[in-house]
Coordinates of C-alpha atoms in Angstrom, one line a residue:
M1 CA 105.0 170.0 68.6
A2 CA 108.5 170.7 70.8
P3 CA 110.3 167.7 68.4
I4 CA 109.7 169.8 65.5
I5 CA 110.8 173.6 67.0
D6 CA 113.7 171.9 68.2
F7 CA 114.5 170.1 64.9
I8 CA 114.2 173.7 62.9
I9 CA 116.2 176.1 65.5
L10 CA 118.8 172.9 65.0
L11 CA 118.7 172.9 61.1
F12 CA 119.8 176.5 61.4
I13 CA 122.0 176.6 63.5
S14 CA 123.6 173.5 61.9
L15 CA 123.1 174.6 58.1
L16 CA 125.2 177.9 59.5
I17 CA 127.6 176.0 61.2
G18 CA 128.3 174.3 58.4
L19 CA 128.3 176.7 55.6
V20 CA 131.4 177.9 57.4
F21 CA 132.9 174.9 58.5
G22 CA 132.4 174.1 54.9
V23 CA 133.5 177.6 53.5
V24 CA 136.6 177.9 55.9
L25 CA 137.3 173.9 55.0
S26 CA 136.8 174.9 51.0
I27 CA 139.6 177.2 51.5
L28 CA 142.0 175.5 52.9
G29 CA 141.9 172.9 50.8
S30 CA 140.0 170.0 52.4
E31 CA 138.7 167.3 49.9
Q32 CA 134.7 167.4 49.3
E33 CA 134.2 163.7 51.4
A34 CA 136.5 165.4 54.2
I35 CA 134.0 168.7 54.8
E36 CA 131.1 166.4 54.7
L37 CA 132.7 164.3 57.6
Y38 CA 134.1 167.1 59.7
S39 CA 130.5 168.2 58.6
N40 CA 128.4 165.8 59.9
I41 CA 130.3 165.6 63.5
V42 CA 130.4 168.6 63.9
G43 CA 126.2 168.4 63.0
G44 CA 125.9 165.6 66.2
V45 CA 127.7 167.5 68.1
V46 CA 125.5 170.3 68.1
G47 CA 122.6 168.5 68.3
W48 CA 124.7 166.5 71.6
L49 CA 126.1 170.1 72.8
Y50 CA 122.0 171.7 72.3
F51 CA 119.7 168.5 73.8
A52 CA 122.2 167.9 77.3
L53 CA 122.9 171.7 78.2
M54 CA 119.8 172.9 77.4
E55 CA 117.8 170.0 79.2
S56 CA 120.5 170.4 82.1
S57 CA 119.8 173.9 82.5
E58 CA 117.9 176.4 84.8
K59 CA 115.2 176.2 82.5
Q60 CA 115.9 172.5 82.2
A61 CA 113.8 172.1 78.6
T62 CA 115.2 172.9 75.1
L63 CA 113.4 175.8 73.0
G64 CA 110.9 173.3 72.0
K65 CA 109.7 172.0 74.9
A66 CA 110.3 175.9 76.9
A67 CA 106.8 176.3 74.3
I68 CA 104.6 174.3 74.8
G69 CA 105.7 174.1 78.5
I70 CA 107.5 171.3 79.3
K71 CA 110.3 170.4 81.4
V72 CA 113.1 167.4 81.7
T73 CA 113.2 166.4 85.2
D74 CA 114.6 163.4 87.7
M75 CA 112.5 161.0 88.9
N76 CA 112.1 163.6 91.8
G77 CA 110.8 167.1 90.1
Q78 CA 114.5 168.3 90.1
R79 CA 117.3 169.5 87.8
I80 CA 119.0 167.1 86.1
S81 CA 122.7 166.9 85.2
F82 CA 124.4 168.1 82.5
L83 CA 125.9 163.4 82.4
R84 CA 122.1 162.8 82.8
A85 CA 121.2 165.4 79.8
I86 CA 123.8 163.1 77.8
G87 CA 122.8 160.0 78.4
R88 CA 119.6 160.5 78.2
H89 CA 120.4 161.9 74.7
F90 CA 122.8 159.0 73.5
G91 CA 120.0 156.6 75.4
K92 CA 117.5 158.3 72.9
I93 CA 119.1 157.6 69.5
L94 CA 120.2 154.3 70.8
S95 CA 116.5 153.6 71.1
T96 CA 115.1 155.1 68.0
I97 CA 117.3 153.0 66.1
I98 CA 115.9 150.1 67.6
L99 CA 113.0 150.3 65.5
M100 CA 111.9 153.3 66.9
I101 CA 110.5 151.4 70.3
D102 CA 111.1 154.8 72.1
Y103 CA 107.4 155.7 71.3
V104 CA 105.8 152.7 71.7
V105 CA 107.1 152.3 75.6
I106 CA 106.2 156.1 75.8
L107 CA 102.1 154.9 75.4
F108 CA 102.7 151.2 77.8
T109 CA 104.1 153.3 80.4
K110 CA 102.5 154.8 83.7
R111 CA 104.5 157.7 84.0
K112 CA 104.8 158.0 80.1
Q113 CA 108.7 158.2 80.1
G114 CA 110.6 156.6 77.0
L115 CA 113.0 154.1 76.6
H116 CA 115.6 157.0 77.1
D117 CA 114.6 158.4 80.0
M118 CA 114.2 154.9 82.2
I119 CA 117.5 154.5 81.3
A120 CA 118.8 158.2 82.7
G121 CA 116.3 158.2 85.3
C122 CA 114.2 160.9 84.5
L123 CA 110.6 162.3 83.6
V124 CA 108.9 165.1 81.3
L125 CA 106.7 167.0 83.2
K126 CA 103.7 170.0 82.7
E127 CA 105.7 173.3 84.2
R128 CA 103.6 174.5 87.1
K129 CA 102.6 178.3 86.5

């Protein structure tokens, strides 16, 4: 459920930024191919910053993760750094590209870690109330 919530939030943010960005570039006379390229780059940066900033914040979770009561920690249950969150994000992209192996790995690891979590030395834990 958390990925769905995050997807909807990122879709809304990306559409809003993309619309503004596209209009500005169109007014400046940019060609359609350039507008699409820049919009894709901006969308990628927005996603990267959303996950890295949110997971390394005091909440330790994206809005989707927080909504279902989970958070990202290091192996000792502590908050992760921004650099570690970046590594986790790009590890997720890499392991998803490789035949979605990330989701298979989660099924067979003791701590239910995805490959991206192992790469970054992270855990996803339920919030204690």
